[in-house]
Tab-separated table of C-alpha atoms in Angstrom:
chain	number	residue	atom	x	y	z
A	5	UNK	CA	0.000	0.000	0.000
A	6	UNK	CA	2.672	2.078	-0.033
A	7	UNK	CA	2.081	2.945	3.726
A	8	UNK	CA	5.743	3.439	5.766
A	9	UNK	CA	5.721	1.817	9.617
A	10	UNK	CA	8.245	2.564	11.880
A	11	UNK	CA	9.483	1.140	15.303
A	12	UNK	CA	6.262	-1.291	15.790
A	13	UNK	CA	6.316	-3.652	18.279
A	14	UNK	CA	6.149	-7.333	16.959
A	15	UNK	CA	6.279	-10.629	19.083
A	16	UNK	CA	7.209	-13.822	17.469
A	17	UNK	CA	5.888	-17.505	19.223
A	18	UNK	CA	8.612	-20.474	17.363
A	19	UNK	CA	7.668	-24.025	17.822
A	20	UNK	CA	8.975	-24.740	21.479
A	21	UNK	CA	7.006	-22.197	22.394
A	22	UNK	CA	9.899	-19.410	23.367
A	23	UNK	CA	8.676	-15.595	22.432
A	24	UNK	CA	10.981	-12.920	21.035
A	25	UNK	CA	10.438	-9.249	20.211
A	26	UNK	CA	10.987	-6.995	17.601
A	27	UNK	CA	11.011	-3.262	16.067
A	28	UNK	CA	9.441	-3.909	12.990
A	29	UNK	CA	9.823	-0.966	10.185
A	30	UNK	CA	8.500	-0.903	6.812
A	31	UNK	CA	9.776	1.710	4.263
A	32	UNK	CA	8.699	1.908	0.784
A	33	UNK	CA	10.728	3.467	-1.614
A	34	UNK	CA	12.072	3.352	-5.890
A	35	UNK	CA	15.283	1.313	-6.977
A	36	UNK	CA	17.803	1.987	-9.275
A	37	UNK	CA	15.299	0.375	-12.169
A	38	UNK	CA	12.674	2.606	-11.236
A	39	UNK	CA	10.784	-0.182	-9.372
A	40	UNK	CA	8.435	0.249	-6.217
A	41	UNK	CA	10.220	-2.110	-3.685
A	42	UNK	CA	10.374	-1.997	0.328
A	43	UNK	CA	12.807	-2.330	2.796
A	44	UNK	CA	11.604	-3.957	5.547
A	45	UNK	CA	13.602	-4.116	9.167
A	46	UNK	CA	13.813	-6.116	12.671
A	47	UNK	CA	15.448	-5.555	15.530
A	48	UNK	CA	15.638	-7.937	18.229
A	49	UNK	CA	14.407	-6.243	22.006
A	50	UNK	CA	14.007	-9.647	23.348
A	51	UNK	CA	16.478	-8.917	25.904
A	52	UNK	CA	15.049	-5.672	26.856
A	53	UNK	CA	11.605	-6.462	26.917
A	54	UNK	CA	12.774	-9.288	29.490
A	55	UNK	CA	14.658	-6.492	31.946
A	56	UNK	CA	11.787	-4.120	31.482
A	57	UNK	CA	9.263	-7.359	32.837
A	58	UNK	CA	11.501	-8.330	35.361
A	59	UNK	CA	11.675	-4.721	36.413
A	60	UNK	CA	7.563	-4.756	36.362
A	61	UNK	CA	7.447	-7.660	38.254
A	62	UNK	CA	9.756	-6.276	40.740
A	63	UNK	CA	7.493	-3.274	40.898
A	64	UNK	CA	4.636	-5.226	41.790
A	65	UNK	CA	6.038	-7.560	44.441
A	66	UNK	CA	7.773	-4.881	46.103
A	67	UNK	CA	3.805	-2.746	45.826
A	68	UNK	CA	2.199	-6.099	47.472
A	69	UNK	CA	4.907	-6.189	50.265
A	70	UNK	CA	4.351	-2.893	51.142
A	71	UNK	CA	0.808	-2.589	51.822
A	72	UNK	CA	1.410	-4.155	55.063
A	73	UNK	CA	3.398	-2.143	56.995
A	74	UNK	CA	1.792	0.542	55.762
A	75	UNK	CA	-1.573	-0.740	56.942
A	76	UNK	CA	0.298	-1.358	60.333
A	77	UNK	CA	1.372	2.663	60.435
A	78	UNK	CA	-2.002	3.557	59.601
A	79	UNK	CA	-3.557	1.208	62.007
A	80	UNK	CA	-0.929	2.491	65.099
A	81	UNK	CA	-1.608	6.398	64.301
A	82	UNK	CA	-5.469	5.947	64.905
A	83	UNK	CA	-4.812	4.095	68.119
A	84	UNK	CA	-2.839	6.596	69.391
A	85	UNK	CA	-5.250	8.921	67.867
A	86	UNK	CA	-8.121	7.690	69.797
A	87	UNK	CA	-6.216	7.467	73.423
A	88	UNK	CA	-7.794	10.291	76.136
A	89	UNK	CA	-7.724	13.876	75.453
A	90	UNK	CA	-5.360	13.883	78.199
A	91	UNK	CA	-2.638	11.119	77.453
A	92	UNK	CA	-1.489	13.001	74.372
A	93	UNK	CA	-0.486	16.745	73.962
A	94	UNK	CA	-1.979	19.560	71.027
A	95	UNK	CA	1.718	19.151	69.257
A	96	UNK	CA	1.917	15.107	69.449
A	97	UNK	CA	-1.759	14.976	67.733
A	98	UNK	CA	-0.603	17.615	65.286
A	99	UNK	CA	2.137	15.419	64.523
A	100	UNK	CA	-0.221	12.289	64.388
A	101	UNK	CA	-2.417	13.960	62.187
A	102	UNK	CA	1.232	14.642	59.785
A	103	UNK	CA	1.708	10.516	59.806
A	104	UNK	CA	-1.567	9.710	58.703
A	105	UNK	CA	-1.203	12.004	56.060
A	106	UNK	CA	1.996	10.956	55.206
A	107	UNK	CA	0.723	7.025	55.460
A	108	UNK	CA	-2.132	7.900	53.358
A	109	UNK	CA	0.161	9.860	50.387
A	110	UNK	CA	2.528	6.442	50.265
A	111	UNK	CA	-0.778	4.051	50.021
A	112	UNK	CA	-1.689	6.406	47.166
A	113	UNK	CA	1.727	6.188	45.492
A	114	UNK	CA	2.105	2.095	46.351
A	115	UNK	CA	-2.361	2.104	44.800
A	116	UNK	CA	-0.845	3.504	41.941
A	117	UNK	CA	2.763	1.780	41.410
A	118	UNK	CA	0.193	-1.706	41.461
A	119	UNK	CA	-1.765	-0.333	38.876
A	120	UNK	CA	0.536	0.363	36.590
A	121	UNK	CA	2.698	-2.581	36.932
A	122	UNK	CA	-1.194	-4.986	36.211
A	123	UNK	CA	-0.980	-2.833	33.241
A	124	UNK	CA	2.530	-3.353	32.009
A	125	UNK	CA	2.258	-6.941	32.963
A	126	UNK	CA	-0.894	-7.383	31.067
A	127	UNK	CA	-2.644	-8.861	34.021
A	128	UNK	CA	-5.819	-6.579	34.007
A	129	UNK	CA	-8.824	-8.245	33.058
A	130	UNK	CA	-11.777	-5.991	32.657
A	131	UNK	CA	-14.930	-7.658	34.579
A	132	UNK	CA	-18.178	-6.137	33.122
A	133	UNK	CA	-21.012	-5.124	35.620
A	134	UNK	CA	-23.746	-2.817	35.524
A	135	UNK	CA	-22.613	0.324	36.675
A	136	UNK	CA	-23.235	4.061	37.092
A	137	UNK	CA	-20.952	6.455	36.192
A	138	UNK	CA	-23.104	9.617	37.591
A	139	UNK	CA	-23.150	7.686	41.108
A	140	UNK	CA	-19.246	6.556	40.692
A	141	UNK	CA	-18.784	10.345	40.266
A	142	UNK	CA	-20.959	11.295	43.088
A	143	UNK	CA	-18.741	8.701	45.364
A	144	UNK	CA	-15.984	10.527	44.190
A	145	UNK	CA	-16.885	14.241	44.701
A	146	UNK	CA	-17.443	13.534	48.529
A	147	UNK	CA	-14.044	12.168	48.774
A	148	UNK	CA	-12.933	15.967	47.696
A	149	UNK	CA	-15.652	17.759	49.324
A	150	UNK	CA	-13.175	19.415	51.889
A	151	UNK	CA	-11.137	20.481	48.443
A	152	UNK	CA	-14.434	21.547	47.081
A	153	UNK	CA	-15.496	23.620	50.199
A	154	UNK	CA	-12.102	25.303	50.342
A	155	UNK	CA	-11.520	26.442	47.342
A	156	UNK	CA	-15.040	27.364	47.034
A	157	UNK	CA	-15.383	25.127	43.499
A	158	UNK	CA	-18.540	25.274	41.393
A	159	UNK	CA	-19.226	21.510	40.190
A	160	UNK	CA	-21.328	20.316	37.184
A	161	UNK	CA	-22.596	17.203	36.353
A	162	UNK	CA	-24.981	15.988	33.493
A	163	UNK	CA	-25.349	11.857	32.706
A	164	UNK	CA	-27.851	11.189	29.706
A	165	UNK	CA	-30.284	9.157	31.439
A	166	UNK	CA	-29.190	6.265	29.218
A	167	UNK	CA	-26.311	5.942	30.892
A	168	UNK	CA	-27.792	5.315	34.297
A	169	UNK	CA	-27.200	1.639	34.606
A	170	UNK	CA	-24.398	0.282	31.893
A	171	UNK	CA	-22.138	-2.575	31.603
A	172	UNK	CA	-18.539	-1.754	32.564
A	173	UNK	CA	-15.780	-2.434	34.624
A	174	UNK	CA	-16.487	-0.367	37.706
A	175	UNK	CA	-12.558	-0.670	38.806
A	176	UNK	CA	-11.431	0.834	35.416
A	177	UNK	CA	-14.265	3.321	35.499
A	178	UNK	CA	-13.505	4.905	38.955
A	179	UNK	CA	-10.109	4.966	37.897
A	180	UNK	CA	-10.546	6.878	34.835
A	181	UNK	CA	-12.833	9.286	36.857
A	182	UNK	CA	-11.145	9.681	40.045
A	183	UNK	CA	-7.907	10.188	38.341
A	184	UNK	CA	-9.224	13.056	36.195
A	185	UNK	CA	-11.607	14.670	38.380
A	186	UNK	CA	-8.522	14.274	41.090
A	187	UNK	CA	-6.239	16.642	38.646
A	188	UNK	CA	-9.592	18.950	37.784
A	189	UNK	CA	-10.176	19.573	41.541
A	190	UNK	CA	-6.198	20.207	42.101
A	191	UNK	CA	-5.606	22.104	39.589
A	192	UNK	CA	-8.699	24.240	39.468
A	193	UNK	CA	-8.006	27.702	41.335
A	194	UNK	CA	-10.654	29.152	44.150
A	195	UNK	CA	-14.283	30.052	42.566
A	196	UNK	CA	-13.471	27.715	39.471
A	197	UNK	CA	-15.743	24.958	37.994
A	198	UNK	CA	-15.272	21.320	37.254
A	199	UNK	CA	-18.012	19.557	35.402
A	200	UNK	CA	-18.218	15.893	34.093
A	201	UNK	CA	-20.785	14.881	31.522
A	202	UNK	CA	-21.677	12.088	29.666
A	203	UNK	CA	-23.952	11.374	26.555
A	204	UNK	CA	-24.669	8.517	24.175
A	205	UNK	CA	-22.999	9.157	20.788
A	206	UNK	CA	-23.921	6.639	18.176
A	207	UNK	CA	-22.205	3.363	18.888
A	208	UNK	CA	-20.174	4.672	21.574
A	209	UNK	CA	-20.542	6.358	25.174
A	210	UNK	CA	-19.038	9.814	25.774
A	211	UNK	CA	-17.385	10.800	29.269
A	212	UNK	CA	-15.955	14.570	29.547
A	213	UNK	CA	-13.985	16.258	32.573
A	214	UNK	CA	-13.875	20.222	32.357
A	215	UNK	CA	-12.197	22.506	34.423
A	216	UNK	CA	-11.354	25.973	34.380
A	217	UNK	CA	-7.674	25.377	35.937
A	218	UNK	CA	-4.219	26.439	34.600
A	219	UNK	CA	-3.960	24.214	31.485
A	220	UNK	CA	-1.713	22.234	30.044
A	221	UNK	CA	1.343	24.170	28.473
A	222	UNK	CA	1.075	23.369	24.180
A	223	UNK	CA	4.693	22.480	23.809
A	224	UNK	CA	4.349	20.129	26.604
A	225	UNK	CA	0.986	17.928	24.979
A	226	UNK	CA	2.326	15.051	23.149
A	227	UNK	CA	4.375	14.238	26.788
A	228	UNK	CA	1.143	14.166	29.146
A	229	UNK	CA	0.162	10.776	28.972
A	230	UNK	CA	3.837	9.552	29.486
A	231	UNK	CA	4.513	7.666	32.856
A	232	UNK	CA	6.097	9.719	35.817
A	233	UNK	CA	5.754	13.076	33.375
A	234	UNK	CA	3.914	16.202	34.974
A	235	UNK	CA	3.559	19.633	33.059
A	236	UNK	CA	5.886	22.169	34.169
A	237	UNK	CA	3.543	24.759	35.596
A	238	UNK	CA	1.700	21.689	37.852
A	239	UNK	CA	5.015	20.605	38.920
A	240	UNK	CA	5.998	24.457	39.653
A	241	UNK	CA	2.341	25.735	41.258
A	242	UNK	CA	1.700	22.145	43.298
A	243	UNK	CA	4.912	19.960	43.538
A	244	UNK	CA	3.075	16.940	45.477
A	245	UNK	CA	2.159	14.300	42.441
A	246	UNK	CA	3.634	11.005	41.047
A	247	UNK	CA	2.985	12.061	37.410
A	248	UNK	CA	1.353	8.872	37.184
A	249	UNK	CA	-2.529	9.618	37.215
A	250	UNK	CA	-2.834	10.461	33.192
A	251	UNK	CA	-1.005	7.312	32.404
A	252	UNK	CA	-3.249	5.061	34.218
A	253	UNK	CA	-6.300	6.840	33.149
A	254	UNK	CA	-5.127	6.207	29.366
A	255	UNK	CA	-4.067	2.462	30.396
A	256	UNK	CA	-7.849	2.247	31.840
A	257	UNK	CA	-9.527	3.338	28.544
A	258	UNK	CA	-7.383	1.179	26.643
A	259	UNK	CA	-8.082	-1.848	28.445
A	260	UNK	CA	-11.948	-0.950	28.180
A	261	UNK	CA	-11.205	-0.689	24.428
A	262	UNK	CA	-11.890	3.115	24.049
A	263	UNK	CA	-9.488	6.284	23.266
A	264	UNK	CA	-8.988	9.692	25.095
A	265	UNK	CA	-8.172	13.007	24.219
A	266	UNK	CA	-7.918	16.161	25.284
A	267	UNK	CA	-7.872	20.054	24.476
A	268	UNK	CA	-6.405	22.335	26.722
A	269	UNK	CA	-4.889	25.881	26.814
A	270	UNK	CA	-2.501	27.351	29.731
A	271	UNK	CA	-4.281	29.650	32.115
A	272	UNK	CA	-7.248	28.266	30.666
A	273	UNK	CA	-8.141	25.475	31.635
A	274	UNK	CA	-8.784	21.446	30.177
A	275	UNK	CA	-11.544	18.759	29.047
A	276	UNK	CA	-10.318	15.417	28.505
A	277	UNK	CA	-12.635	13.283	26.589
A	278	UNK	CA	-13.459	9.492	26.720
A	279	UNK	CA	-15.118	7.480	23.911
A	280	UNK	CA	-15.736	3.669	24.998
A	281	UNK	CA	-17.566	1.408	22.778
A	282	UNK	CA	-21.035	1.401	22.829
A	283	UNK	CA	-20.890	-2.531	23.424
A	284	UNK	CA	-19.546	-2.151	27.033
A	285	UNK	CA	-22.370	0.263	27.641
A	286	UNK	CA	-24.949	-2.204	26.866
């Protein structure tokens, strides 16, 4: 067809059943006798592809081991927490209050680390129930009603009514939403607005997040969905973040067998928009 490909991955299955990879490119292009011919390359990442698994798996252990002791921190803190008014003085409950927000940043960041190792790993199997996104959201929005209250946030929701109950994976769903509504309501500066909508749009299911915070620099858009990248101005205006929420978000979709995208313009704000198959929204 005439169609150049460059730098796809390719896996290869022999006969005893051993797996290599590949970059596979495809250029098309005239000989010396005027001929249409192609030049066609592979080269073998097998050995790469094995460090960057082991590395995963690594990842993912080390994520599993380390929800314990953190659930023994967190566990401690409230005990001490709860002891008499009297035992404990107004600085050593201020510092208290410090560990379980410190214990509750690293569950985030170990949450996340799992997630994205079950994604490089290929583990994630999507498990279709009947779901509502409006009532995920809802769930959501109380988690960040102190945020809300603060910073004095306008919020807007609209679900078509046919999207009230649909089949989805509720795991991959509240991960797509909390991750974006997470950044909206972070991002978004006192008396802005965050709305999420969603409407039926042919064969597919539509899912938009708004917000009216500081954008996403342009020369800085082809990078945002990379793992452990942040834009400049988020990392400058609110250094706590992993950089990995977008990634995972984008993982989610693709696992659900949709695509996101996004428009955004610094000081102006962002929508990131979801199409999922109709199919999953049956």
């Amino acid at each position: 067809s005439g169609v150049a490909t460059s730098n796809e991955e390719v896996i290869f299955t022999y006969d005893d059943d051993t797996v290599a990879w590949a970059l596979l490119s495809l250029y098309p292009f005239i000989d010396e006798s005027g001929q249409k011919v192609g030049l066609m390359t592979l080269v073998d990442i097998t050995r790469q592809k094995q460090v960057e698994n082991a590395k995963t798996e690594f990842v993912s252990l080390a994520s599993h081991q380390l929800r314990t002791p953190i659930a023994g921190m967190r566990w401690s803190a409230e005990l001490l927490e709860m002891d008499n008014e009297t035992v404990l003085s107004a600085q050593q409950k201020k510092y208290i209050k410090r560990m379980l927000e410190s214990v509750d940043r690293m569950s985030l960041l170990v949450d996340d680390f799992l997630r994205v190792s079950r994604f490089e790993l290929g583990t994630f199997v999507p498990e279709f129930t009947l779901v509502s996104p409006k009532r995920l959201f809802e769930e959501i929005k109380t988690d960040h009603a102190p945020t809300i209250r603060r910073k004095e946030l306008t919020v807007e929701i609209a679900f078509d009514a046919a999207l009230d109950q649909l089949s989805c994976d509720a795991n991959l769903l509240r991960m797509i939403l909390t991750n974006l509504t997470t950044n909206a309501f972070k991002y978004t500066p006192v008396g802005g607005t965050v709305s999420v909508k969603g409407k039926v749009i042919d064969d597919e299911w539509e899912l938009m997040v708004s917000d009216t915070g500081m954008g996403i620099p342009e020369s800085e858009h082809d990078q945002i969905f990379q793992k452990l990248y942040r834009a400049s101005n988020a990392t400058r205006e609110v250094p706590d973040g992993t950089g990995l929420g977008l990634y995972i978000a984008r993982e989610a979709v693709l696992v659900l067998g949709g695509r996101i995208s996004f428009i955004s313009a610094e000081g102006q704000g962002t929508t990131f928009t979801i199409r999922l198959p109709f199919a999953t929204a049956a």
